[in-house]
Short mmCIF file of N, CA, C and O in Angstrom, two decimals:
data_model
loop_
_atom_site.label_atom_id
_atom_site.label_comp_id
_atom_site.label_asym_id
_atom_site.label_seq_id
_atom_site.Cartn_x
_atom_site.Cartn_y
_atom_site.Cartn_z
N UNK A 274 -124.54 102.62 -107.09
CA UNK A 274 -123.88 101.74 -106.16
C UNK A 274 -122.72 101.07 -106.89
O UNK A 274 -122.86 100.62 -108.02
N UNK A 275 -121.58 100.99 -106.23
CA UNK A 275 -120.40 100.39 -106.84
C UNK A 275 -120.53 98.89 -107.00
O UNK A 275 -121.32 98.24 -106.35
N UNK A 276 -119.71 98.37 -107.88
CA UNK A 276 -119.69 96.93 -108.12
C UNK A 276 -118.96 96.21 -106.99
O UNK A 276 -118.01 96.74 -106.43
N UNK A 277 -119.40 95.02 -106.69
CA UNK A 277 -118.69 94.20 -105.71
C UNK A 277 -117.71 93.31 -106.46
O UNK A 277 -118.02 92.79 -107.52
N UNK A 278 -116.53 93.14 -105.87
CA UNK A 278 -115.55 92.25 -106.48
C UNK A 278 -115.43 90.99 -105.62
O UNK A 278 -116.15 90.80 -104.64
N UNK A 279 -114.52 90.12 -106.01
CA UNK A 279 -114.35 88.84 -105.33
C UNK A 279 -113.94 89.03 -103.86
O UNK A 279 -114.35 88.25 -102.99
N UNK A 280 -113.17 90.05 -103.57
CA UNK A 280 -112.75 90.30 -102.18
C UNK A 280 -113.95 90.73 -101.34
O UNK A 280 -114.14 90.25 -100.22
N UNK A 281 -114.79 91.61 -101.88
CA UNK A 281 -116.01 92.01 -101.16
C UNK A 281 -116.88 90.78 -100.88
O UNK A 281 -117.43 90.63 -99.78
N UNK A 282 -117.01 89.92 -101.86
CA UNK A 282 -117.82 88.70 -101.68
C UNK A 282 -117.22 87.80 -100.60
O UNK A 282 -117.95 87.22 -99.79
N UNK A 283 -115.87 87.69 -100.55
CA UNK A 283 -115.23 86.89 -99.50
C UNK A 283 -115.46 87.52 -98.13
O UNK A 283 -115.71 86.82 -97.15
N UNK A 284 -115.37 88.84 -98.07
CA UNK A 284 -115.63 89.55 -96.80
C UNK A 284 -117.04 89.24 -96.32
O UNK A 284 -117.25 88.88 -95.15
N UNK A 285 -118.01 89.35 -97.20
CA UNK A 285 -119.39 89.08 -96.82
C UNK A 285 -119.59 87.63 -96.40
O UNK A 285 -120.28 87.34 -95.41
N UNK A 286 -118.99 86.71 -97.12
CA UNK A 286 -119.10 85.29 -96.77
C UNK A 286 -118.54 85.03 -95.38
O UNK A 286 -119.16 84.36 -94.55
N UNK A 287 -117.38 85.60 -95.08
CA UNK A 287 -116.76 85.39 -93.76
C UNK A 287 -117.57 86.04 -92.65
O UNK A 287 -117.73 85.47 -91.57
N UNK A 288 -118.10 87.23 -92.90
CA UNK A 288 -118.90 87.90 -91.87
C UNK A 288 -120.24 87.21 -91.65
O UNK A 288 -120.76 87.21 -90.53
N UNK A 289 -120.80 86.60 -92.69
CA UNK A 289 -122.03 85.81 -92.50
C UNK A 289 -121.76 84.59 -91.64
O UNK A 289 -122.59 84.18 -90.84
N UNK A 290 -120.58 84.01 -91.81
CA UNK A 290 -120.20 82.85 -90.99
C UNK A 290 -119.94 83.24 -89.54
O UNK A 290 -120.27 82.49 -88.62
N UNK A 291 -119.29 84.39 -89.35
CA UNK A 291 -118.92 84.83 -88.00
C UNK A 291 -118.91 86.35 -87.95
O UNK A 291 -117.89 86.97 -88.27
N UNK A 292 -120.01 86.94 -87.54
CA UNK A 292 -120.12 88.39 -87.46
C UNK A 292 -119.27 89.01 -86.37
O UNK A 292 -119.09 90.22 -86.33
N UNK A 293 -118.74 88.19 -85.45
CA UNK A 293 -117.89 88.69 -84.38
C UNK A 293 -116.41 88.59 -84.72
O UNK A 293 -115.55 88.90 -83.90
N UNK A 294 -116.12 88.18 -85.92
CA UNK A 294 -114.74 88.05 -86.38
C UNK A 294 -114.04 89.40 -86.27
O UNK A 294 -114.58 90.43 -86.71
N UNK A 295 -112.87 89.42 -85.69
CA UNK A 295 -112.12 90.68 -85.57
C UNK A 295 -111.67 91.14 -86.95
O UNK A 295 -111.58 90.35 -87.90
N UNK A 296 -111.38 92.42 -87.07
CA UNK A 296 -110.90 92.95 -88.33
C UNK A 296 -109.60 92.26 -88.74
O UNK A 296 -109.40 91.94 -89.91
N UNK A 297 -108.72 92.00 -87.77
CA UNK A 297 -107.46 91.31 -88.06
C UNK A 297 -107.73 89.90 -88.59
O UNK A 297 -107.15 89.48 -89.59
N UNK A 298 -108.63 89.19 -87.92
CA UNK A 298 -108.98 87.83 -88.38
C UNK A 298 -109.61 87.84 -89.76
O UNK A 298 -109.30 86.99 -90.60
N UNK A 299 -110.49 88.81 -89.99
CA UNK A 299 -111.12 88.93 -91.30
C UNK A 299 -110.07 89.23 -92.37
O UNK A 299 -110.07 88.63 -93.45
N UNK A 300 -109.15 90.14 -92.07
CA UNK A 300 -108.09 90.50 -93.02
C UNK A 300 -107.26 89.27 -93.38
O UNK A 300 -106.94 89.05 -94.56
N UNK A 301 -106.94 88.45 -92.38
CA UNK A 301 -106.16 87.24 -92.65
C UNK A 301 -106.93 86.28 -93.56
O UNK A 301 -106.36 85.68 -94.46
N UNK A 302 -108.23 86.16 -93.32
CA UNK A 302 -109.04 85.22 -94.12
C UNK A 302 -109.23 85.67 -95.56
O UNK A 302 -109.36 84.83 -96.45
N UNK A 303 -109.28 86.99 -95.78
CA UNK A 303 -109.52 87.46 -97.15
C UNK A 303 -108.25 87.89 -97.87
O UNK A 303 -108.28 88.24 -99.04
N UNK A 304 -107.12 87.90 -97.15
CA UNK A 304 -105.84 88.19 -97.80
C UNK A 304 -105.57 89.67 -98.04
O UNK A 304 -104.92 90.02 -99.03
N UNK A 305 -106.05 90.53 -97.16
CA UNK A 305 -105.79 91.97 -97.26
C UNK A 305 -105.14 92.45 -95.98
O UNK A 305 -105.16 91.76 -94.96
N UNK A 306 -104.62 93.67 -96.02
CA UNK A 306 -104.12 94.29 -94.79
C UNK A 306 -105.33 94.66 -93.92
O UNK A 306 -106.44 94.87 -94.45
N UNK A 307 -105.13 94.77 -92.61
CA UNK A 307 -106.25 95.17 -91.75
C UNK A 307 -106.86 96.51 -92.13
O UNK A 307 -108.08 96.67 -92.11
N UNK A 308 -106.02 97.49 -92.52
CA UNK A 308 -106.57 98.80 -92.87
C UNK A 308 -107.41 98.72 -94.15
O UNK A 308 -108.48 99.33 -94.23
N UNK A 309 -106.96 97.97 -95.14
CA UNK A 309 -107.73 97.83 -96.38
C UNK A 309 -109.03 97.07 -96.12
O UNK A 309 -110.08 97.42 -96.68
N UNK A 310 -108.97 96.07 -95.25
CA UNK A 310 -110.18 95.31 -94.91
C UNK A 310 -111.19 96.21 -94.21
O UNK A 310 -112.38 96.21 -94.55
N UNK A 311 -110.72 97.00 -93.25
CA UNK A 311 -111.61 97.90 -92.53
C UNK A 311 -112.27 98.90 -93.48
O UNK A 311 -113.47 99.15 -93.39
N UNK A 312 -111.50 99.44 -94.41
CA UNK A 312 -112.06 100.39 -95.38
C UNK A 312 -113.16 99.72 -96.21
O UNK A 312 -114.21 100.31 -96.46
N UNK A 313 -112.92 98.49 -96.63
CA UNK A 313 -113.91 97.78 -97.45
C UNK A 313 -115.18 97.49 -96.63
O UNK A 313 -116.29 97.65 -97.14
N UNK A 314 -115.02 97.05 -95.39
CA UNK A 314 -116.19 96.78 -94.55
C UNK A 314 -116.98 98.06 -94.33
O UNK A 314 -118.21 98.08 -94.44
N UNK A 315 -116.30 99.14 -94.03
CA UNK A 315 -116.98 100.42 -93.83
C UNK A 315 -117.71 100.87 -95.10
O UNK A 315 -118.82 101.40 -95.02
N UNK A 316 -117.10 100.65 -96.24
CA UNK A 316 -117.75 101.02 -97.51
C UNK A 316 -118.98 100.13 -97.75
O UNK A 316 -120.02 100.61 -98.21
N UNK A 317 -118.89 98.85 -97.45
CA UNK A 317 -120.04 97.96 -97.59
C UNK A 317 -121.17 98.39 -96.66
O UNK A 317 -122.35 98.33 -97.03
N UNK A 318 -120.82 98.85 -95.46
CA UNK A 318 -121.83 99.37 -94.54
C UNK A 318 -122.43 100.67 -95.08
O UNK A 318 -123.65 100.86 -95.06
N UNK A 319 -121.59 101.58 -95.55
CA UNK A 319 -122.05 102.86 -96.07
C UNK A 319 -123.02 102.67 -97.23
O UNK A 319 -124.03 103.36 -97.34
N UNK A 320 -122.73 101.70 -98.10
CA UNK A 320 -123.58 101.44 -99.26
C UNK A 320 -124.84 100.66 -98.91
O UNK A 320 -125.71 100.48 -99.75
N UNK A 321 -124.93 100.17 -97.67
CA UNK A 321 -126.12 99.42 -97.26
C UNK A 321 -126.07 97.95 -97.60
O UNK A 321 -127.05 97.24 -97.42
N UNK A 322 -124.91 97.48 -98.10
CA UNK A 322 -124.77 96.05 -98.38
C UNK A 322 -124.77 95.29 -97.05
O UNK A 322 -125.46 94.29 -96.89
N UNK A 323 -124.00 95.80 -96.09
CA UNK A 323 -124.04 95.28 -94.72
C UNK A 323 -124.99 96.18 -93.96
O UNK A 323 -124.73 97.37 -93.79
N UNK A 324 -126.10 95.61 -93.53
CA UNK A 324 -127.13 96.42 -92.85
C UNK A 324 -126.99 96.41 -91.34
O UNK A 324 -127.68 97.15 -90.66
N UNK A 325 -126.12 95.57 -90.81
CA UNK A 325 -125.93 95.54 -89.36
C UNK A 325 -125.38 94.20 -88.92
O UNK A 325 -125.20 93.28 -89.72
N UNK A 326 -125.14 94.12 -87.64
CA UNK A 326 -124.65 92.90 -87.03
C UNK A 326 -125.60 92.55 -85.90
O UNK A 326 -126.15 93.44 -85.25
N UNK A 327 -125.79 91.26 -85.65
CA UNK A 327 -126.74 90.86 -84.63
C UNK A 327 -126.32 89.54 -84.01
O UNK A 327 -125.49 88.82 -84.57
N UNK A 328 -126.93 89.23 -82.89
CA UNK A 328 -126.72 87.93 -82.25
C UNK A 328 -127.78 86.98 -82.80
O UNK A 328 -128.95 87.34 -82.91
N UNK A 329 -127.38 85.77 -83.14
CA UNK A 329 -128.32 84.75 -83.56
C UNK A 329 -128.66 83.94 -82.31
O UNK A 329 -127.78 83.30 -81.73
N UNK A 330 -129.91 84.01 -81.91
CA UNK A 330 -130.35 83.40 -80.66
C UNK A 330 -131.10 82.10 -80.97
O UNK A 330 -131.90 82.05 -81.90
N UNK A 331 -130.85 81.08 -80.18
CA UNK A 331 -131.57 79.81 -80.32
C UNK A 331 -132.98 80.01 -79.78
O UNK A 331 -133.16 80.22 -78.58
N UNK A 332 -134.01 79.97 -80.65
CA UNK A 332 -135.38 80.22 -80.18
C UNK A 332 -135.80 79.29 -79.04
O UNK A 332 -136.50 79.72 -78.12
N UNK A 333 -135.39 78.04 -79.07
CA UNK A 333 -135.78 77.09 -78.01
C UNK A 333 -135.22 77.52 -76.66
O UNK A 333 -135.88 77.33 -75.62
N UNK A 334 -134.04 78.11 -76.65
CA UNK A 334 -133.41 78.52 -75.40
C UNK A 334 -134.11 79.72 -74.75
O UNK A 334 -133.92 79.98 -73.57
N UNK A 335 -134.87 80.47 -75.54
CA UNK A 335 -135.57 81.64 -75.01
C UNK A 335 -137.09 81.46 -75.05
O UNK A 335 -137.85 82.43 -75.06
N UNK A 336 -137.53 80.20 -75.06
CA UNK A 336 -138.96 79.91 -74.99
C UNK A 336 -139.74 80.19 -76.26
O UNK A 336 -140.93 80.46 -76.21
N UNK A 337 -139.06 80.12 -77.41
CA UNK A 337 -139.73 80.37 -78.70
C UNK A 337 -139.40 79.28 -79.71
O UNK A 337 -139.23 79.54 -80.89
N UNK A 338 -139.31 78.05 -79.24
CA UNK A 338 -138.87 76.95 -80.09
C UNK A 338 -139.94 76.33 -80.96
O UNK A 338 -139.65 75.50 -81.81
N UNK A 339 -141.20 76.71 -80.77
CA UNK A 339 -142.29 76.20 -81.60
C UNK A 339 -142.45 77.16 -82.77
O UNK A 339 -142.88 78.30 -82.60
N UNK A 340 -142.07 76.72 -83.97
CA UNK A 340 -142.04 77.60 -85.14
C UNK A 340 -143.15 77.20 -86.11
O UNK A 340 -143.33 76.01 -86.41
N UNK A 341 -143.87 78.21 -86.56
CA UNK A 341 -144.97 77.99 -87.50
C UNK A 341 -144.85 79.01 -88.63
O UNK A 341 -144.64 80.20 -88.37
N UNK A 342 -144.97 78.55 -89.86
CA UNK A 342 -145.12 79.46 -90.99
C UNK A 342 -146.61 79.58 -91.23
O UNK A 342 -147.34 78.59 -91.25
N UNK A 343 -147.06 80.81 -91.37
CA UNK A 343 -148.49 81.08 -91.48
C UNK A 343 -148.74 81.89 -92.74
O UNK A 343 -148.09 82.91 -92.97
N UNK A 344 -149.68 81.41 -93.55
CA UNK A 344 -150.12 82.21 -94.70
C UNK A 344 -151.42 82.89 -94.31
O UNK A 344 -152.27 82.30 -93.65
N UNK A 345 -151.54 84.14 -94.71
CA UNK A 345 -152.72 84.94 -94.38
C UNK A 345 -153.25 85.58 -95.66
O UNK A 345 -152.49 86.22 -96.40
N UNK A 346 -154.54 85.41 -95.90
CA UNK A 346 -155.21 86.08 -97.01
C UNK A 346 -156.16 87.12 -96.43
O UNK A 346 -156.85 86.85 -95.45
N UNK A 347 -156.14 88.30 -97.01
CA UNK A 347 -157.03 89.37 -96.56
C UNK A 347 -158.26 89.43 -97.46
O UNK A 347 -158.20 89.10 -98.64
N UNK A 348 -159.36 89.90 -96.89
CA UNK A 348 -160.58 90.09 -97.67
C UNK A 348 -160.64 91.50 -98.27
O UNK A 348 -161.40 91.75 -99.19
N UNK A 349 -159.84 92.39 -97.74
CA UNK A 349 -159.80 93.79 -98.19
C UNK A 349 -158.35 94.11 -98.54
O UNK A 349 -157.47 93.97 -97.70
N UNK A 350 -158.12 94.53 -99.77
CA UNK A 350 -156.76 94.79 -100.21
C UNK A 350 -156.45 96.28 -100.31
O UNK A 350 -155.50 96.68 -101.00
N UNK A 351 -157.21 97.08 -99.61
CA UNK A 351 -156.93 98.52 -99.61
C UNK A 351 -155.64 98.78 -98.86
O UNK A 351 -155.19 97.97 -98.04
N UNK A 352 -155.03 99.91 -99.14
CA UNK A 352 -153.79 100.30 -98.46
C UNK A 352 -154.01 100.36 -96.95
O UNK A 352 -153.17 99.92 -96.17
N UNK A 353 -155.16 100.89 -96.53
CA UNK A 353 -155.46 101.00 -95.10
C UNK A 353 -155.54 99.62 -94.44
O UNK A 353 -155.02 99.41 -93.34
N UNK A 354 -156.17 98.66 -95.12
CA UNK A 354 -156.28 97.31 -94.56
C UNK A 354 -154.91 96.64 -94.46
O UNK A 354 -154.59 95.99 -93.45
N UNK A 355 -154.10 96.82 -95.49
CA UNK A 355 -152.76 96.23 -95.46
C UNK A 355 -151.92 96.86 -94.35
O UNK A 355 -151.26 96.14 -93.59
N UNK A 356 -151.93 98.18 -94.24
CA UNK A 356 -151.14 98.85 -93.20
C UNK A 356 -151.66 98.48 -91.82
O UNK A 356 -150.87 98.33 -90.89
N UNK A 357 -152.97 98.32 -91.68
CA UNK A 357 -153.52 97.90 -90.40
C UNK A 357 -153.03 96.52 -90.00
O UNK A 357 -152.60 96.30 -88.86
N UNK A 358 -153.06 95.58 -90.94
CA UNK A 358 -152.57 94.23 -90.67
C UNK A 358 -151.08 94.26 -90.33
O UNK A 358 -150.64 93.65 -89.35
N UNK A 359 -150.31 94.97 -91.14
CA UNK A 359 -148.86 95.04 -90.92
C UNK A 359 -148.53 95.68 -89.58
O UNK A 359 -147.57 95.27 -88.90
N UNK A 360 -149.32 96.64 -89.13
CA UNK A 360 -149.10 97.26 -87.83
C UNK A 360 -149.31 96.28 -86.69
O UNK A 360 -148.53 96.24 -85.74
N UNK A 361 -150.36 95.46 -86.81
CA UNK A 361 -150.60 94.44 -85.78
C UNK A 361 -149.44 93.45 -85.76
O UNK A 361 -148.96 93.06 -84.69
N UNK A 362 -148.96 93.05 -86.93
CA UNK A 362 -147.85 92.08 -86.98
C UNK A 362 -146.57 92.70 -86.39
O UNK A 362 -145.83 92.03 -85.67
N UNK A 363 -146.32 93.97 -86.66
CA UNK A 363 -145.13 94.64 -86.14
C UNK A 363 -145.15 94.69 -84.61
O UNK A 363 -144.10 94.62 -83.97
N UNK A 364 -146.33 94.78 -84.03
CA UNK A 364 -146.45 94.85 -82.57
C UNK A 364 -146.54 93.49 -81.90
O UNK A 364 -146.53 93.41 -80.67
N UNK A 365 -146.64 92.42 -82.67
CA UNK A 365 -146.81 91.07 -82.12
C UNK A 365 -145.44 90.43 -81.90
O UNK A 365 -144.72 90.15 -82.87
N UNK A 366 -145.11 90.18 -80.65
CA UNK A 366 -143.80 89.62 -80.31
C UNK A 366 -143.58 88.24 -80.94
O UNK A 366 -142.45 87.86 -81.23
N UNK A 367 -144.64 87.50 -81.17
CA UNK A 367 -144.52 86.15 -81.74
C UNK A 367 -144.09 86.17 -83.21
O UNK A 367 -143.57 85.18 -83.72
N UNK A 368 -144.33 87.27 -83.90
CA UNK A 368 -144.04 87.35 -85.33
C UNK A 368 -142.57 87.72 -85.53
O UNK A 368 -142.16 88.84 -85.27
N UNK A 369 -141.79 86.75 -85.98
CA UNK A 369 -140.36 86.97 -86.24
C UNK A 369 -140.15 87.56 -87.63
O UNK A 369 -139.19 88.30 -87.86
N UNK A 370 -141.02 87.22 -88.57
CA UNK A 370 -140.93 87.72 -89.94
C UNK A 370 -142.34 87.92 -90.49
O UNK A 370 -143.22 87.12 -90.20
N UNK A 371 -142.50 88.97 -91.29
CA UNK A 371 -143.76 89.21 -91.99
C UNK A 371 -143.41 89.66 -93.39
O UNK A 371 -142.73 90.66 -93.58
N UNK A 372 -143.86 88.90 -94.37
CA UNK A 372 -143.55 89.17 -95.77
C UNK A 372 -144.83 89.36 -96.57
O UNK A 372 -145.75 88.55 -96.46
N UNK A 373 -144.89 90.40 -97.38
CA UNK A 373 -145.96 90.55 -98.36
C UNK A 373 -145.55 89.70 -99.56
O UNK A 373 -144.41 89.81 -100.03
N UNK A 374 -146.47 88.87 -100.04
CA UNK A 374 -146.13 87.96 -101.13
C UNK A 374 -147.19 88.03 -102.22
O UNK A 374 -148.30 88.51 -102.01
N UNK A 375 -146.84 87.54 -103.39
CA UNK A 375 -147.77 87.43 -104.51
C UNK A 375 -148.24 85.98 -104.59
O UNK A 375 -147.49 85.06 -104.28
N UNK A 376 -149.47 85.80 -104.97
CA UNK A 376 -149.98 84.44 -105.12
C UNK A 376 -151.37 84.31 -104.53
O UNK A 376 -152.15 85.26 -104.51
N UNK A 377 -151.67 83.13 -103.99
CA UNK A 377 -153.01 82.85 -103.49
C UNK A 377 -153.26 83.41 -102.09
O UNK A 377 -154.39 83.35 -101.60
N UNK A 378 -152.24 83.91 -101.45
CA UNK A 378 -152.40 84.56 -100.16
C UNK A 378 -151.58 85.84 -100.18
O UNK A 378 -150.81 86.08 -101.11
N UNK A 379 -151.76 86.68 -99.16
CA UNK A 379 -151.16 88.01 -99.17
C UNK A 379 -149.91 88.15 -98.30
O UNK A 379 -149.04 88.96 -98.59
N UNK A 380 -149.84 87.37 -97.22
CA UNK A 380 -148.72 87.48 -96.28
C UNK A 380 -148.21 86.10 -95.90
O UNK A 380 -148.98 85.14 -95.80
N UNK A 381 -146.92 86.04 -95.68
CA UNK A 381 -146.28 84.85 -95.12
C UNK A 381 -145.59 85.29 -93.84
O UNK A 381 -144.77 86.21 -93.85
N UNK A 382 -145.95 84.63 -92.74
CA UNK A 382 -145.40 84.97 -91.43
C UNK A 382 -144.53 83.82 -90.93
O UNK A 382 -144.83 82.66 -91.17
N UNK A 383 -143.49 84.16 -90.20
CA UNK A 383 -142.74 83.18 -89.41
C UNK A 383 -143.08 83.53 -87.96
O UNK A 383 -142.74 84.61 -87.48
N UNK A 384 -143.75 82.62 -87.30
CA UNK A 384 -144.20 82.84 -85.93
C UNK A 384 -143.43 81.90 -85.01
O UNK A 384 -143.30 80.71 -85.30
N UNK A 385 -142.92 82.45 -83.92
CA UNK A 385 -142.19 81.67 -82.92
C UNK A 385 -142.94 81.79 -81.60
O UNK A 385 -143.19 82.90 -81.13
N UNK A 386 -143.29 80.65 -81.03
CA UNK A 386 -144.03 80.63 -79.77
C UNK A 386 -143.42 79.59 -78.84
O UNK A 386 -142.58 78.78 -79.25
N UNK A 387 -143.87 79.60 -77.60
CA UNK A 387 -143.37 78.65 -76.60
C UNK A 387 -143.78 77.22 -76.96
O UNK A 387 -142.99 76.29 -76.90
N UNK A 388 -145.06 77.06 -77.35
CA UNK A 388 -145.60 75.73 -77.64
C UNK A 388 -146.89 75.88 -78.43
O UNK A 388 -147.27 77.01 -78.78
N UNK A 389 -147.56 74.77 -78.69
CA UNK A 389 -148.79 74.81 -79.47
C UNK A 389 -149.85 75.68 -78.80
O UNK A 389 -150.55 76.44 -79.47
N UNK A 390 -149.97 75.60 -77.49
CA UNK A 390 -150.95 76.41 -76.78
C UNK A 390 -150.70 77.90 -76.94
O UNK A 390 -151.64 78.69 -77.15
N UNK A 391 -149.44 78.29 -76.85
CA UNK A 391 -149.11 79.71 -77.04
C UNK A 391 -149.38 80.15 -78.47
O UNK A 391 -149.86 81.26 -78.71
N UNK A 392 -149.10 79.27 -79.45
CA UNK A 392 -149.40 79.61 -80.83
C UNK A 392 -150.91 79.74 -81.03
O UNK A 392 -151.39 80.67 -81.69
N UNK A 393 -151.68 78.84 -80.43
CA UNK A 393 -153.14 78.91 -80.56
C UNK A 393 -153.67 80.23 -80.02
O UNK A 393 -154.57 80.84 -80.61
N UNK A 394 -153.12 80.72 -78.91
CA UNK A 394 -153.52 82.03 -78.38
C UNK A 394 -153.25 83.14 -79.40
O UNK A 394 -154.09 84.01 -79.63
N UNK A 395 -152.06 83.10 -80.02
CA UNK A 395 -151.74 84.09 -81.06
C UNK A 395 -152.71 83.97 -82.22
O UNK A 395 -153.26 84.97 -82.71
N UNK A 396 -152.93 82.74 -82.67
CA UNK A 396 -153.84 82.48 -83.79
C UNK A 396 -155.23 83.03 -83.50
O UNK A 396 -155.82 83.74 -84.33
N UNK A 397 -155.76 82.72 -82.32
CA UNK A 397 -157.14 83.11 -81.99
C UNK A 397 -157.25 84.58 -81.57
O UNK A 397 -158.13 85.29 -82.02
N UNK A 398 -156.35 85.01 -80.69
CA UNK A 398 -156.48 86.34 -80.07
C UNK A 398 -155.84 87.47 -80.86
O UNK A 398 -156.13 88.64 -80.60
N UNK A 399 -154.97 87.14 -81.79
CA UNK A 399 -154.37 88.19 -82.62
C UNK A 399 -154.91 88.06 -84.05
O UNK A 399 -155.69 88.90 -84.50
N UNK A 400 -154.51 87.00 -84.76
CA UNK A 400 -154.96 86.86 -86.14
C UNK A 400 -156.48 86.78 -86.24
O UNK A 400 -157.09 87.36 -87.13
N UNK A 401 -157.09 86.06 -85.30
CA UNK A 401 -158.53 85.85 -85.34
C UNK A 401 -159.37 87.07 -85.02
O UNK A 401 -160.58 87.04 -85.19
N UNK A 402 -158.74 88.13 -84.57
CA UNK A 402 -159.50 89.35 -84.24
C UNK A 402 -159.34 90.45 -85.29
O UNK A 402 -159.94 91.51 -85.14
N UNK A 403 -158.57 90.22 -86.33
CA UNK A 403 -158.39 91.22 -87.38
C UNK A 403 -159.51 91.05 -88.40
O UNK A 403 -159.60 90.01 -89.06
N UNK A 404 -160.38 92.03 -88.52
CA UNK A 404 -161.58 91.87 -89.35
C UNK A 404 -161.30 91.58 -90.82
O UNK A 404 -162.11 90.95 -91.49
N UNK A 405 -160.17 92.04 -91.34
CA UNK A 405 -159.89 91.85 -92.76
C UNK A 405 -159.20 90.52 -93.08
O UNK A 405 -158.95 90.23 -94.25
N UNK A 406 -158.90 89.71 -92.07
CA UNK A 406 -158.28 88.40 -92.33
C UNK A 406 -159.36 87.45 -92.82
O UNK A 406 -160.35 87.19 -92.15
N UNK A 407 -159.17 86.93 -94.04
CA UNK A 407 -160.14 86.01 -94.66
C UNK A 407 -159.76 84.55 -94.45
O UNK A 407 -160.61 83.70 -94.25
N UNK A 408 -158.45 84.25 -94.50
CA UNK A 408 -158.02 82.86 -94.39
C UNK A 408 -156.65 82.79 -93.73
O UNK A 408 -155.79 83.65 -93.98
N UNK A 409 -156.47 81.76 -92.91
CA UNK A 409 -155.20 81.52 -92.21
C UNK A 409 -154.84 80.06 -92.43
O UNK A 409 -155.68 79.18 -92.21
N UNK A 410 -153.61 79.80 -92.85
CA UNK A 410 -153.11 78.44 -92.96
C UNK A 410 -151.82 78.35 -92.15
O UNK A 410 -150.91 79.17 -92.34
N UNK A 411 -151.76 77.36 -91.27
CA UNK A 411 -150.59 77.18 -90.40
C UNK A 411 -149.80 75.96 -90.84
O UNK A 411 -150.38 74.89 -91.05
N UNK A 412 -148.49 76.12 -90.96
CA UNK A 412 -147.59 75.02 -91.30
C UNK A 412 -146.58 74.92 -90.16
O UNK A 412 -145.75 75.82 -89.99
N UNK A 413 -146.66 73.85 -89.39
CA UNK A 413 -145.81 73.69 -88.22
C UNK A 413 -144.47 73.09 -88.63
O UNK A 413 -144.43 72.07 -89.33
N UNK A 414 -143.38 73.74 -88.21
CA UNK A 414 -142.04 73.25 -88.52
C UNK A 414 -141.70 72.12 -87.54
O UNK A 414 -141.76 72.30 -86.33
N UNK A 415 -141.36 70.96 -88.09
CA UNK A 415 -140.99 69.82 -87.25
C UNK A 415 -139.48 69.78 -87.02
O UNK A 415 -139.03 69.38 -85.95
N UNK A 416 -138.72 70.18 -88.03
CA UNK A 416 -137.26 70.17 -87.94
C UNK A 416 -136.73 71.07 -89.05
O UNK A 416 -137.38 71.23 -90.07
N UNK A 417 -135.54 71.63 -88.85
CA UNK A 417 -134.93 72.50 -89.86
C UNK A 417 -133.54 71.99 -90.19
O UNK A 417 -132.54 72.44 -89.62
N UNK A 418 -133.43 71.04 -91.13
CA UNK A 418 -132.12 70.51 -91.49
C UNK A 418 -131.18 71.54 -92.09
O UNK A 418 -129.98 71.38 -92.05
N UNK A 419 -131.74 72.62 -92.65
CA UNK A 419 -130.92 73.72 -93.16
C UNK A 419 -131.61 75.02 -92.82
O UNK A 419 -132.78 75.23 -93.17
N UNK A 420 -130.88 75.89 -92.14
CA UNK A 420 -131.41 77.21 -91.78
C UNK A 420 -130.23 78.15 -91.73
O UNK A 420 -129.48 78.16 -90.76
N UNK A 421 -130.04 78.94 -92.78
CA UNK A 421 -128.87 79.81 -92.86
C UNK A 421 -128.97 81.04 -91.98
O UNK A 421 -128.03 81.82 -91.88
N UNK A 422 -130.11 81.22 -91.30
CA UNK A 422 -130.22 82.32 -90.35
C UNK A 422 -129.54 81.95 -89.05
O UNK A 422 -129.30 82.81 -88.22
N UNK A 423 -129.25 80.70 -88.84
CA UNK A 423 -128.65 80.24 -87.59
C UNK A 423 -127.15 80.21 -87.66
O UNK A 423 -126.54 80.24 -88.66
#
């Protein structure tokens, strides 16, 4: 993979701020011609540095404003148990993120639900029915003074 230079870093910084920025606008902000900017963006995409563009949606506006970080410890660490758990998480609409982590628990989830009642249903009817789940800890987000995903 090629090295990134200061211009590539500026391109990425500007696109993180505004992914809908036109190529012309991006070129003006980074100080390149539009054709050179387009070539660099395409190369960053080809190399997998830019993995895609998306809309950042306000979870509260779509009925998912109750955010909980959940740690999950499994009782069985076999590949089959891990893949089984990950499959359930992949199919669960409430799970916005699922991370395998090292430490005292095995997974860290970001769960978005309508409210506490909806989260409790997920907790009981999804997490609570997976036989290999040994422990669940829920941390309810009260406010997010900094969230770079937004």
